Backbone as ProteinMPNN parsed JSONL, in Angstrom:
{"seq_chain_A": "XXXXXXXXXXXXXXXXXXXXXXXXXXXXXXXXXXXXXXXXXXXXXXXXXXXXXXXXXXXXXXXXXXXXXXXXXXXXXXXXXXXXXXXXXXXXXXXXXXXXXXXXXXXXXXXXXXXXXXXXXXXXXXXXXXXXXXXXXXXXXXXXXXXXXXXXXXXXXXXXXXXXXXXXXXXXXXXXXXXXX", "coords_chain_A": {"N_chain_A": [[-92.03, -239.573, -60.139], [-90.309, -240.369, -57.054], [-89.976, -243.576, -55.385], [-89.812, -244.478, -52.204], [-87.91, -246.681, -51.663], [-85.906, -246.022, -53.59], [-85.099, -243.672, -52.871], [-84.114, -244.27, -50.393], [-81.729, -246.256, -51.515], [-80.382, -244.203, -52.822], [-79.58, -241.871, -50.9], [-78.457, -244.133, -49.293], [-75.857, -244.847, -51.353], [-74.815, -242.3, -51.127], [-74.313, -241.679, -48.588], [-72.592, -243.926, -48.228], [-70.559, -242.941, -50.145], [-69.336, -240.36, -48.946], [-68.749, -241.247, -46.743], [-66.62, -242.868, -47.521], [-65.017, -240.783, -48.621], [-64.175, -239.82, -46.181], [-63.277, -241.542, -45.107], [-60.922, -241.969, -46.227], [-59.563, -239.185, -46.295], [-59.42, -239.103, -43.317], [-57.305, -241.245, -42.965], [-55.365, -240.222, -44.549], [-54.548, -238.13, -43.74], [-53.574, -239.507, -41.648], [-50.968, -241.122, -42.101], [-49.892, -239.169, -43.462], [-48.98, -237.342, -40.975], [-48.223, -239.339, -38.573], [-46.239, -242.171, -39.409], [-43.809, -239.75, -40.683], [-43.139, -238.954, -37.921], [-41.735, -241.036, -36.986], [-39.449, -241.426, -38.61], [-38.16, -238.966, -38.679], [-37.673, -239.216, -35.812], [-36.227, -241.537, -35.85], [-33.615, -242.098, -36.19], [-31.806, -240.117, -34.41], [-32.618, -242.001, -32.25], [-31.178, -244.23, -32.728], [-31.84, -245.828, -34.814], [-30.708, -246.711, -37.794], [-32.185, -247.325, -39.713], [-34.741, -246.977, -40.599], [-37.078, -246.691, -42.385], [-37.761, -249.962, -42.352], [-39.775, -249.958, -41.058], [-42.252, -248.722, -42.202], [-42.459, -251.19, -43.869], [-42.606, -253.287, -42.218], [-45.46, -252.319, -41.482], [-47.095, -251.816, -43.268], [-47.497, -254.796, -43.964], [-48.762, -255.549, -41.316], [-51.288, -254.007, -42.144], [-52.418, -254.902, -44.028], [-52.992, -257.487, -43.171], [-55.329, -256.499, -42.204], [-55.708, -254.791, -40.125], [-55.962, -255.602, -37.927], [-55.859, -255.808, -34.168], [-55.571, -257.726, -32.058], [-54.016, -259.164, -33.415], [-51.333, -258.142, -33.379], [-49.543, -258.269, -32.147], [-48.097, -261.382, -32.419], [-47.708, -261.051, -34.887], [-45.652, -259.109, -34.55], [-44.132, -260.587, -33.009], [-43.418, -262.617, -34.729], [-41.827, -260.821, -37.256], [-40.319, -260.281, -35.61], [-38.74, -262.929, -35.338], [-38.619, -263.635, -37.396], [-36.053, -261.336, -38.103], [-34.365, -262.39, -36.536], [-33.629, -265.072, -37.092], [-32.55, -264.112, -39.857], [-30.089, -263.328, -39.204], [-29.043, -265.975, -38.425], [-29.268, -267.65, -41.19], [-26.915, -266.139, -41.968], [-24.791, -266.727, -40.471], [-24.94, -269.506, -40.308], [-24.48, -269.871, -43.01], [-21.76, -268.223, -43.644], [-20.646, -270.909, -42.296], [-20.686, -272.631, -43.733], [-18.95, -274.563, -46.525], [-19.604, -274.527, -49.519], [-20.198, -273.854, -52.58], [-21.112, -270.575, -52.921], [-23.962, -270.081, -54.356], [-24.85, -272.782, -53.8], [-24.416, -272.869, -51.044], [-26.525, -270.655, -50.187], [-28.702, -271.643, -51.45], [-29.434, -274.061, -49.833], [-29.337, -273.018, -47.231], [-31.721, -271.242, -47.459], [-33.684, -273.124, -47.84], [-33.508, -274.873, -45.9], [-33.872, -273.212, -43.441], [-35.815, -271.742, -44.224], [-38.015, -273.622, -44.742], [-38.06, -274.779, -42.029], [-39.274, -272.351, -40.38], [-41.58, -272.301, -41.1], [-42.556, -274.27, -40.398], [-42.548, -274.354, -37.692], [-43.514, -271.913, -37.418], [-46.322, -272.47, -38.215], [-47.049, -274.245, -36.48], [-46.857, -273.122, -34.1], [-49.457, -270.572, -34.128], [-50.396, -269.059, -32.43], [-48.266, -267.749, -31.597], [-46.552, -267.134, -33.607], [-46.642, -264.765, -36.609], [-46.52, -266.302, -39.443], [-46.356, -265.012, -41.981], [-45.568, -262.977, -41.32], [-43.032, -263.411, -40.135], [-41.604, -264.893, -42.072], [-41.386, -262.514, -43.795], [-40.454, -260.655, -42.655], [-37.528, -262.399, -42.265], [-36.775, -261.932, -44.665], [-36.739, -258.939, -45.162], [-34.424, -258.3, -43.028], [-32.486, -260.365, -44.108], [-32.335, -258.599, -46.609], [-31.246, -256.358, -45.865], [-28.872, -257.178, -44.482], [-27.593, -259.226, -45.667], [-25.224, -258.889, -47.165], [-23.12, -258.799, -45.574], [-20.257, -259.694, -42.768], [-21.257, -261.955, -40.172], [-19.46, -260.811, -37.938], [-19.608, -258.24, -38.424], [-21.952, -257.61, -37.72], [-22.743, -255.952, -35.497], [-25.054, -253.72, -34.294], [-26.73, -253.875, -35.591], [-28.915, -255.881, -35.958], [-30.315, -255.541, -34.154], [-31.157, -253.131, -34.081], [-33.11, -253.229, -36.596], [-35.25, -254.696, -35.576], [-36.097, -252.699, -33.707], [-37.151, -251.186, -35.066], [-39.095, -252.929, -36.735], [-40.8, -253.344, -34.257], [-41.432, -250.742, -34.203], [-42.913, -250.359, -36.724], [-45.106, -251.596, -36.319], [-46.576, -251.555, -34.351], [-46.278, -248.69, -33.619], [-46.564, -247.302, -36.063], [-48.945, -248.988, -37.902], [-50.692, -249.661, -35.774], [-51.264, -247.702, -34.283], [-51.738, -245.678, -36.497], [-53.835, -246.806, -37.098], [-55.341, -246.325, -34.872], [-55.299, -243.38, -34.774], [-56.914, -242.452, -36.951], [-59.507, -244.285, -36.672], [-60.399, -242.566, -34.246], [-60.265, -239.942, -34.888], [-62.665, -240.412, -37.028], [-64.533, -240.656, -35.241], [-64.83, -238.809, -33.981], [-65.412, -236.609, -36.003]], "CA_chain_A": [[-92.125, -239.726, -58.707], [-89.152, -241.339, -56.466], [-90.33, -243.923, -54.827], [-89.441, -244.69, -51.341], [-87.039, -247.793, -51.898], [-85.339, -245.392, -55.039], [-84.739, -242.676, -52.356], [-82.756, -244.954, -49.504], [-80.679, -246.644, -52.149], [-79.967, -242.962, -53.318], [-79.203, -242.162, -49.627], [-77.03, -245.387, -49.189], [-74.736, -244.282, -52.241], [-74.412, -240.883, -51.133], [-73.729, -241.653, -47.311], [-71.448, -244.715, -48.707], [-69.041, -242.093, -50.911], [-69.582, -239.703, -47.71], [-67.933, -242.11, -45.413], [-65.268, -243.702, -47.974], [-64.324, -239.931, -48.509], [-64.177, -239.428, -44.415], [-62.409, -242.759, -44.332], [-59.92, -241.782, -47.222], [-59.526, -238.072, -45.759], [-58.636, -239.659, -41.852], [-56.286, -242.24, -43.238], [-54.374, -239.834, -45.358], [-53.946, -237.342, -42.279], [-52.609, -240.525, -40.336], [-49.961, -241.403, -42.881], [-49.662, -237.685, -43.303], [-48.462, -237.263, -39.519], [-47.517, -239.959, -37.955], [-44.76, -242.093, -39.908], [-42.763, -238.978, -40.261], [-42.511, -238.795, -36.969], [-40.54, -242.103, -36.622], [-38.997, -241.355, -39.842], [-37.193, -237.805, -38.101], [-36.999, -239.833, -34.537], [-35.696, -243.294, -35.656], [-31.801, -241.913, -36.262], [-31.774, -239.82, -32.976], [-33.204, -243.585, -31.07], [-29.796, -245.056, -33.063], [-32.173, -246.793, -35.648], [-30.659, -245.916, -39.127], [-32.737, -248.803, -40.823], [-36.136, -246.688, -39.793], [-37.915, -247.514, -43.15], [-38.08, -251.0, -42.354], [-41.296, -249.999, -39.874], [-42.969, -248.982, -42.963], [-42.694, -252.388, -44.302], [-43.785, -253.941, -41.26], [-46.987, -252.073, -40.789], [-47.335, -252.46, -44.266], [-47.981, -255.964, -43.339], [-49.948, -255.149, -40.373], [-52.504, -253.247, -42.574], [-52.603, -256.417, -44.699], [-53.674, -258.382, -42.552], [-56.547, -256.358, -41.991], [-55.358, -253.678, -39.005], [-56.316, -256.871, -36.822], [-54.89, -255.503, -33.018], [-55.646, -259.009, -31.637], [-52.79, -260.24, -34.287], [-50.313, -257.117, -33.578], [-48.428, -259.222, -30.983], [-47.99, -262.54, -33.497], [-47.414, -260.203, -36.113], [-44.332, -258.9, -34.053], [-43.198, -261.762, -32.903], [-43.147, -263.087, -36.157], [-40.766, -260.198, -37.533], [-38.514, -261.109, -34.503], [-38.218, -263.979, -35.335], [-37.219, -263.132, -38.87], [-34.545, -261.022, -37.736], [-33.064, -263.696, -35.648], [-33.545, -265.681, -38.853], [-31.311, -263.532, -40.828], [-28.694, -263.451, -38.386], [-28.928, -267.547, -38.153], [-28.422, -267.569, -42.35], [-25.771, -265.236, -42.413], [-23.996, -267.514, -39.778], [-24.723, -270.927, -41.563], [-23.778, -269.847, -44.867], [-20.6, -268.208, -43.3], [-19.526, -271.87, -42.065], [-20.535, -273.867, -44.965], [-17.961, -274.474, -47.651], [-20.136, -275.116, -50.808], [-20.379, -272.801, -53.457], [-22.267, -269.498, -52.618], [-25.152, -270.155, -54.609], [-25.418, -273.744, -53.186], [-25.269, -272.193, -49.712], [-27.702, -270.239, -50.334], [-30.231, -272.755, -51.699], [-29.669, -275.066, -48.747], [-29.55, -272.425, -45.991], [-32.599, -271.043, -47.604], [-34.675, -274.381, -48.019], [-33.313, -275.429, -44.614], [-34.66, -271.998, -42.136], [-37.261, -271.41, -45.0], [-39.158, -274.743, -43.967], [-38.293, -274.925, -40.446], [-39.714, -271.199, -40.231], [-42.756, -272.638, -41.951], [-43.169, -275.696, -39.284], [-42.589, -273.577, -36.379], [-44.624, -270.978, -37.546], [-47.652, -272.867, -38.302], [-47.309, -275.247, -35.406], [-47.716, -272.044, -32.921], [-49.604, -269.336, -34.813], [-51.009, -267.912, -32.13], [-47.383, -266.932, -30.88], [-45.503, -266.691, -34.829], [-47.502, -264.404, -37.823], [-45.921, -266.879, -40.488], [-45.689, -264.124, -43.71], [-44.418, -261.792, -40.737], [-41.507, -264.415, -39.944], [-40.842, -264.635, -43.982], [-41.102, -260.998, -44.102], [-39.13, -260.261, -41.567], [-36.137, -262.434, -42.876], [-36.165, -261.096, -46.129], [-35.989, -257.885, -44.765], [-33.055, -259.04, -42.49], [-31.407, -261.018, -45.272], [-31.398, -257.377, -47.681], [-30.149, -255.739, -45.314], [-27.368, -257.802, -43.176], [-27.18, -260.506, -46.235], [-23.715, -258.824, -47.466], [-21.857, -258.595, -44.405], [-20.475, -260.94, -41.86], [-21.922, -261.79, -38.319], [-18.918, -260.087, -37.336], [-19.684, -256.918, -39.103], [-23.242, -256.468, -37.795], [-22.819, -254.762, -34.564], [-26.214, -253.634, -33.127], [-27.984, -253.626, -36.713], [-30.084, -256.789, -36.183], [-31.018, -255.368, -32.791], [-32.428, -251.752, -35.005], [-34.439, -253.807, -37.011], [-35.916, -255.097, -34.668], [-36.65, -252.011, -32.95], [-38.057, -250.585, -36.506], [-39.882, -253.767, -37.006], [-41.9, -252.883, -33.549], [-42.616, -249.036, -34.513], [-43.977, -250.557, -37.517], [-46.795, -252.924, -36.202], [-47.165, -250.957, -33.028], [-46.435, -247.139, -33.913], [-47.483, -246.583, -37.78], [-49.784, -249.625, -37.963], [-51.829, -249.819, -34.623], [-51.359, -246.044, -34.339], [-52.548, -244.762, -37.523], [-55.733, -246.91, -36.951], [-56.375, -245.85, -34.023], [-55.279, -242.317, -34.883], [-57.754, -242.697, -37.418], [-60.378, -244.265, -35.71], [-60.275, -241.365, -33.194], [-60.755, -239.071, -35.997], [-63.897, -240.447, -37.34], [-65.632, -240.335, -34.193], [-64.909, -236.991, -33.366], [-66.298, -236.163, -36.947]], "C_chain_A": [[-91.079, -240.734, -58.228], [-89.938, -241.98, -55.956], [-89.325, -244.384, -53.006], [-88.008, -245.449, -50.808], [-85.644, -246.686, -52.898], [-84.665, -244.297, -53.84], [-84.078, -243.216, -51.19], [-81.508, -245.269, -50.074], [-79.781, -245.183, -52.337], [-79.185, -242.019, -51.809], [-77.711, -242.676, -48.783], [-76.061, -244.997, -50.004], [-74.099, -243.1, -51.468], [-73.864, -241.367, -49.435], [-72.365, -242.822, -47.555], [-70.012, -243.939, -49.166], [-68.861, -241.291, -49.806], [-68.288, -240.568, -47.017], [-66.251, -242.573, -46.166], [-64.738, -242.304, -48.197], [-63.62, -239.2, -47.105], [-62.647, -239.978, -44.298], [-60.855, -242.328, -44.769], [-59.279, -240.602, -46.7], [-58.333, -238.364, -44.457], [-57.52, -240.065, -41.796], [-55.071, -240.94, -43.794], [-53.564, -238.531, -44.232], [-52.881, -238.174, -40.947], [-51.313, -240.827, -40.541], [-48.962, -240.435, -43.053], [-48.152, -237.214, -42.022], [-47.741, -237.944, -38.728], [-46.23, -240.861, -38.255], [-43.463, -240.928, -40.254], [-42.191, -238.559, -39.302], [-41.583, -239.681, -36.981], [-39.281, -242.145, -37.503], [-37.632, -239.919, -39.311], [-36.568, -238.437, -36.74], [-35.8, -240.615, -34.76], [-33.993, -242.749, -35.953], [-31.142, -241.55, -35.13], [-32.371, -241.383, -31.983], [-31.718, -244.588, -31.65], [-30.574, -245.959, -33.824], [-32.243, -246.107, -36.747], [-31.454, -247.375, -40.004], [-34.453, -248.193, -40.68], [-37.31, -247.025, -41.003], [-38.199, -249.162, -43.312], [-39.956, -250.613, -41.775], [-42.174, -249.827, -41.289], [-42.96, -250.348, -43.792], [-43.351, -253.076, -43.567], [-45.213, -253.352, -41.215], [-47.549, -252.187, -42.167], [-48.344, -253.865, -44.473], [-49.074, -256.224, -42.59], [-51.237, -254.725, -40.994], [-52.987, -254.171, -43.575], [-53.382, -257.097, -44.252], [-54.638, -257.801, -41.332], [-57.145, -255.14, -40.836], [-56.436, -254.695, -37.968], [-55.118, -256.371, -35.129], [-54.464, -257.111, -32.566], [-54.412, -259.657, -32.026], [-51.736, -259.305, -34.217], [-48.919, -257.785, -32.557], [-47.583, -260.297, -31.826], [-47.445, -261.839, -34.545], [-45.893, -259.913, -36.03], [-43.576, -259.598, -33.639], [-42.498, -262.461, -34.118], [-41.784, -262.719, -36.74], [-39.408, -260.299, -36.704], [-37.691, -261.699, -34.793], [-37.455, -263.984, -37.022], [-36.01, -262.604, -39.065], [-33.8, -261.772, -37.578], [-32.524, -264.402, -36.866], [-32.576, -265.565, -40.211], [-30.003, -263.827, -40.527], [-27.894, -264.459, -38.603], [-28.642, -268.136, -39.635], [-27.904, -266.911, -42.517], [-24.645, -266.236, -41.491], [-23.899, -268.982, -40.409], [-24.238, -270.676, -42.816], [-22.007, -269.275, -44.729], [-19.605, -269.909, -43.067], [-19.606, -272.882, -43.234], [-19.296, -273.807, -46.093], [-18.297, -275.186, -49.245], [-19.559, -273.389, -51.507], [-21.377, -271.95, -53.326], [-23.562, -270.04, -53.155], [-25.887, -271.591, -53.83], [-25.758, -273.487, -51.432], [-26.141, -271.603, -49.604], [-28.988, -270.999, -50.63], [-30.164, -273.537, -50.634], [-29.864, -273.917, -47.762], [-31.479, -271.474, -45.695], [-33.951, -272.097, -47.31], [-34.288, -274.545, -46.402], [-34.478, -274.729, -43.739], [-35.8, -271.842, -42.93], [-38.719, -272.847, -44.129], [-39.511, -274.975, -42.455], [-39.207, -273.782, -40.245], [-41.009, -271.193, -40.446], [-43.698, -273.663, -40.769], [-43.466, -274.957, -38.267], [-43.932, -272.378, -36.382], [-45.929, -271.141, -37.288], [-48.003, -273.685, -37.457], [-47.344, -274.292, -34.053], [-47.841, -270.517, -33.766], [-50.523, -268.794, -34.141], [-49.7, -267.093, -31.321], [-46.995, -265.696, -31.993], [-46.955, -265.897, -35.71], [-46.296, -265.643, -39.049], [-45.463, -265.874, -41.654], [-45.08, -263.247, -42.888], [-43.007, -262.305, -40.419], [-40.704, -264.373, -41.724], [-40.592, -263.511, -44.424], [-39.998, -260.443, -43.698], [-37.379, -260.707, -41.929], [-35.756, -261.97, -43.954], [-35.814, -260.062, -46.117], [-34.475, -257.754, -44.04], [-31.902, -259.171, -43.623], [-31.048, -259.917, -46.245], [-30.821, -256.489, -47.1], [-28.828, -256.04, -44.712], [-27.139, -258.88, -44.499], [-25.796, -260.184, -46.835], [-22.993, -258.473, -46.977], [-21.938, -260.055, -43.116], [-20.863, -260.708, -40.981], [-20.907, -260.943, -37.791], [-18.846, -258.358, -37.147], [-21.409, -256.15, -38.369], [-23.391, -255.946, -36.686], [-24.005, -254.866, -33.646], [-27.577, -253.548, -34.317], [-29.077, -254.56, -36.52], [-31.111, -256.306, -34.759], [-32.503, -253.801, -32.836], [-33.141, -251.847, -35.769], [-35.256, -254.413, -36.368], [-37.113, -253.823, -33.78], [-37.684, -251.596, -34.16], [-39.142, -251.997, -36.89], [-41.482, -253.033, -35.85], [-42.242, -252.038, -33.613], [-43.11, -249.445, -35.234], [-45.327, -251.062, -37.273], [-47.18, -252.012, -35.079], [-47.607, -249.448, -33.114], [-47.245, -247.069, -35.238], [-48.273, -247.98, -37.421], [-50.563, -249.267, -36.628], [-51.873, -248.562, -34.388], [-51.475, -245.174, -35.199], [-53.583, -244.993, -37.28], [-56.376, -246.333, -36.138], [-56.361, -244.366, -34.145], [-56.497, -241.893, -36.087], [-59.126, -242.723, -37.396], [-61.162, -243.337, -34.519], [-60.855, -240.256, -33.726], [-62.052, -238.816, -36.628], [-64.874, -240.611, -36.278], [-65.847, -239.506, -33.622], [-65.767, -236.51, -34.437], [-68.029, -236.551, -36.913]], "O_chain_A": [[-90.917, -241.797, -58.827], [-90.985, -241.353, -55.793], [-88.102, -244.522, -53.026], [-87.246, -245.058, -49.925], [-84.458, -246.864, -52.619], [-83.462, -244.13, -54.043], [-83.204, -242.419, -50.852], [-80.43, -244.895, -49.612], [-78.598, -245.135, -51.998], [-78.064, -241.557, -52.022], [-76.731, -242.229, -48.187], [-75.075, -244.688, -49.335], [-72.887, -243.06, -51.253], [-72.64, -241.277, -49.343], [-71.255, -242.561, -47.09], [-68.859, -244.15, -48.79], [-67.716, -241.577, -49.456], [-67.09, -240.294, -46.942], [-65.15, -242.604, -45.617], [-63.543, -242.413, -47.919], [-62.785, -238.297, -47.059], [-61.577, -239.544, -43.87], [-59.871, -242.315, -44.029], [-58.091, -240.88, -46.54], [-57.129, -238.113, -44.406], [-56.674, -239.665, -40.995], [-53.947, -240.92, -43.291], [-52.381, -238.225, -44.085], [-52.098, -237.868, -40.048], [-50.492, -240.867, -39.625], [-47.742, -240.538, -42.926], [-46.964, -236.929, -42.17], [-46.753, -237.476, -38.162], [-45.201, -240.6, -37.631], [-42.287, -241.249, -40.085], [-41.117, -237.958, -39.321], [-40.437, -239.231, -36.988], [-38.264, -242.77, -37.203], [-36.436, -240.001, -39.59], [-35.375, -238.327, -36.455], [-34.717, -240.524, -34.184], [-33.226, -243.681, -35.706], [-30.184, -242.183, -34.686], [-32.306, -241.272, -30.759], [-31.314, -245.544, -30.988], [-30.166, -247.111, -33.678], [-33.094, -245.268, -37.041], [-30.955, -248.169, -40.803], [-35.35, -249.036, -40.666], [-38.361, -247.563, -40.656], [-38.797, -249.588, -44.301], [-41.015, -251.07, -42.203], [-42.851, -250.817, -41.567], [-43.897, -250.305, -44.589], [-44.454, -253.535, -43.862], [-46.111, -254.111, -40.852], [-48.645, -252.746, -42.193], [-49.478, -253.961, -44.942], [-50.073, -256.867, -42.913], [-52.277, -255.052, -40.423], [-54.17, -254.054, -43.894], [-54.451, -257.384, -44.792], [-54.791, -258.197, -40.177], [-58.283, -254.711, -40.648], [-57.494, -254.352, -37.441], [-53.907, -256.583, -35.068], [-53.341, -257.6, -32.691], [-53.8, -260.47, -31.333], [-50.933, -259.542, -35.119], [-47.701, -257.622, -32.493], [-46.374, -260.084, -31.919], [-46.472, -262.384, -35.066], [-45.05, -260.213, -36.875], [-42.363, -259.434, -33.774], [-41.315, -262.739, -34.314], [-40.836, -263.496, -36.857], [-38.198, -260.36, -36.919], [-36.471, -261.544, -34.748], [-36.353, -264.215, -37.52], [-35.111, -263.009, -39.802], [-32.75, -261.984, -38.184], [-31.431, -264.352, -37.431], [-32.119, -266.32, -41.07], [-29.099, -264.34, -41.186], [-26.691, -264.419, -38.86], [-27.851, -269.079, -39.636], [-28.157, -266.547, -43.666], [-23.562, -266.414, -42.047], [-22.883, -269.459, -40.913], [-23.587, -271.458, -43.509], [-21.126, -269.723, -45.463], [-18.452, -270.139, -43.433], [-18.77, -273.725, -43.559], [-18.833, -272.696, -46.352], [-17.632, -275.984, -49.907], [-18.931, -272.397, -51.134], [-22.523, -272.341, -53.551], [-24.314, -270.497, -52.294], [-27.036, -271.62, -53.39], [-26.767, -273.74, -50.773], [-26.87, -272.003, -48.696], [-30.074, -270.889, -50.062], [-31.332, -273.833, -50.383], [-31.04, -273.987, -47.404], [-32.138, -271.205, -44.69], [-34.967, -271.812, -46.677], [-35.216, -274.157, -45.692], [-35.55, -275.223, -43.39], [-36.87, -271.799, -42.325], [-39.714, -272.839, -43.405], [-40.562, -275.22, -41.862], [-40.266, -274.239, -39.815], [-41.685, -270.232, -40.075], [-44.886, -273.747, -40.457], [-44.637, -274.87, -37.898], [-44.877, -272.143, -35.628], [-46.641, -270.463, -36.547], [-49.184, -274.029, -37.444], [-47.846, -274.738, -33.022], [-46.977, -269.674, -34.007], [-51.419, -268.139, -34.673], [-49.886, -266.105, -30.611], [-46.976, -264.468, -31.906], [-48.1, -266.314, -35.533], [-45.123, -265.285, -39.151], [-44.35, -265.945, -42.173], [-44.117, -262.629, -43.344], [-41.999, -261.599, -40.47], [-39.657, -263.949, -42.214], [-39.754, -263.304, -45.301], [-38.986, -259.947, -44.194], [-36.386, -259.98, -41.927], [-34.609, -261.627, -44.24], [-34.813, -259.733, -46.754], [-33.542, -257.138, -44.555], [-30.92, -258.492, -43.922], [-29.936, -259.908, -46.772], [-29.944, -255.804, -47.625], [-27.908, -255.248, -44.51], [-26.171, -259.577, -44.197], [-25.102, -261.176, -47.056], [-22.077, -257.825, -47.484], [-22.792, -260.856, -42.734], [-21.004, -259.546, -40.6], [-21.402, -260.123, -37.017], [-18.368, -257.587, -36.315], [-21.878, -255.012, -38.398], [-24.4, -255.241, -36.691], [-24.149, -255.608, -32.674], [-28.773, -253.308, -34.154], [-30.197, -254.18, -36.863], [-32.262, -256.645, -34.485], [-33.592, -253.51, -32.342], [-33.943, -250.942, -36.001], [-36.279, -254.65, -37.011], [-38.284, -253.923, -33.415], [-38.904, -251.727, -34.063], [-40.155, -251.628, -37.484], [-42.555, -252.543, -36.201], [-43.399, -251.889, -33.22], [-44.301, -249.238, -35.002], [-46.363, -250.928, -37.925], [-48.388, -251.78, -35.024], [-48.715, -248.98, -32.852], [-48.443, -246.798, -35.32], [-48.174, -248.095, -36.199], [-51.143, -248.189, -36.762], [-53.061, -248.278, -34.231], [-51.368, -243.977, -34.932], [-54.455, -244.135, -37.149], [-57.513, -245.874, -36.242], [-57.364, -243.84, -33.663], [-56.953, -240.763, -35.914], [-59.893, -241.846, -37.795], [-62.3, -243.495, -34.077], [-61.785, -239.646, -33.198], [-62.575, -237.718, -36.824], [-66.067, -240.696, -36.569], [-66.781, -239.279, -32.853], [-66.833, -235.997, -34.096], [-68.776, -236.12, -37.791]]}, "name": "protein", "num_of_chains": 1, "seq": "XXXXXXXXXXXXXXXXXXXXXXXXXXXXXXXXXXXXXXXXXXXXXXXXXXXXXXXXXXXXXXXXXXXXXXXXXXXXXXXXXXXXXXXXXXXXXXXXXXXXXXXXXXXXXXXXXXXXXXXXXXXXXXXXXXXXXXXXXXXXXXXXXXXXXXXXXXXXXXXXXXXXXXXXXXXXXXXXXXXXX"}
C-alpha cells in the first residue's frame, strides 16, 4: 500500500523532471531561434564581430538572467570596450618593453576598473567591465588606435544584442513559452 506522503513525493519527482524537461525543451528552442538571427543580421547592421553578443549574454545568463542587472551589465561591457581602446592607446605611447607595457597598462586600468566598478555598482557590472575588456583587448589588442576605425563602436553594438537581444530575449522568449504550455 502507497501511502499518502509516498504518493506526493512520487508526484513531486515526476512533475519536477516534467518541468526541467519543459524548461530544457523552451530554452533549447530559444537558443535554437533567436541568436541566429543576430548571427545572419549582425554583418548586414555593419557588425562583423557579431559573436561577441554570445559572450555577453553568456554573462548575462550567469548572473542569473537578472533583468534588473541588464542595464549595469551593459554598461559594464561599455565600459570595457572603452577600456580596450584606452590600453591600446597607453601601451602605444609608452616606451618600455612590450611585455612591461603590458603588465603596467594592465595592473594600472585593471585596478582602476576594479575601484570604479565597485564604487558605483549599481551603474558598472564589474566581471562585465573585465569581460568586456578582454574581449576588446582580443580583438583590437594587435592593431593600432589608428587602425581601428568603427570596430570598438561594433562591439559595442554586439555587446548590447548580447545582454539585451539573446540574453533578455531568450528569457523572455522562453518564459512566454512556458506559459502558453
Amino acid at each position: 500500500m502507497v501511502l499518502i506522503g509516498e504518493l506526493g513525493e512520487r508526484k513531486t519527482r515526476h512533475m519536477d523532471k516534467k518541468q526541467k524537461k519543459v524548461n530544457m525543451l523552451t530554452l533549447a528552442l530559444g537558443i535554437a531561434l533567436l541568436p541566429p538571427i543576430w548571427a545572419v543580421a549582425a554583418p548586414y547592421l555593419g557588425v562583423d564581430v557579431g559573436a561577441v553578443a554570445l559572450i555577453c549574454a553568456g554573462l548575462y545568463v550567469t548572473n542569473g538572467n537578472n533583468r534588473k542587472d541588464a542595464l549595469k551589465i551593459a554598461t559594464g561591457f561599455l565600459a570595457g570596450d572603452a577600456w580596450a581602446v584606452t590600453a591600446i592607446f597607453v601601451m602605444e605611447k609608452l616606451s618600455f618593453p612590450p611585455n612591461v607595457e603590458l603588465y603596467l597598462t594592465l595592473f594600472m586600468l585593471g585596478g582602476i576598473a576594479v575601484l570604479i566598478g565597485e564604487t558605483l555598482p549599481k551603474v558598472f557590472f564589474t566581471p562585465a567591465w573585465l569581460c568586456g575588456w578582454a574581449i576588446g583587448l582580443m580583438i583590437m589588442g594587435p592593431m593600432k588606435v589608428s587602425e581601428l576605425g568603427m570596430l570598438p563602436i561594433q562591439i559595442g553594438i554586439a555587446m548590447i544584442a548580447g545582454v539585451f537581444y539573446v540574453g533578455v530575449g531568450v528569457d523572455a522568449f522562453q518564459k512566454f513559452l512556458i506559459q502558453k504550455i
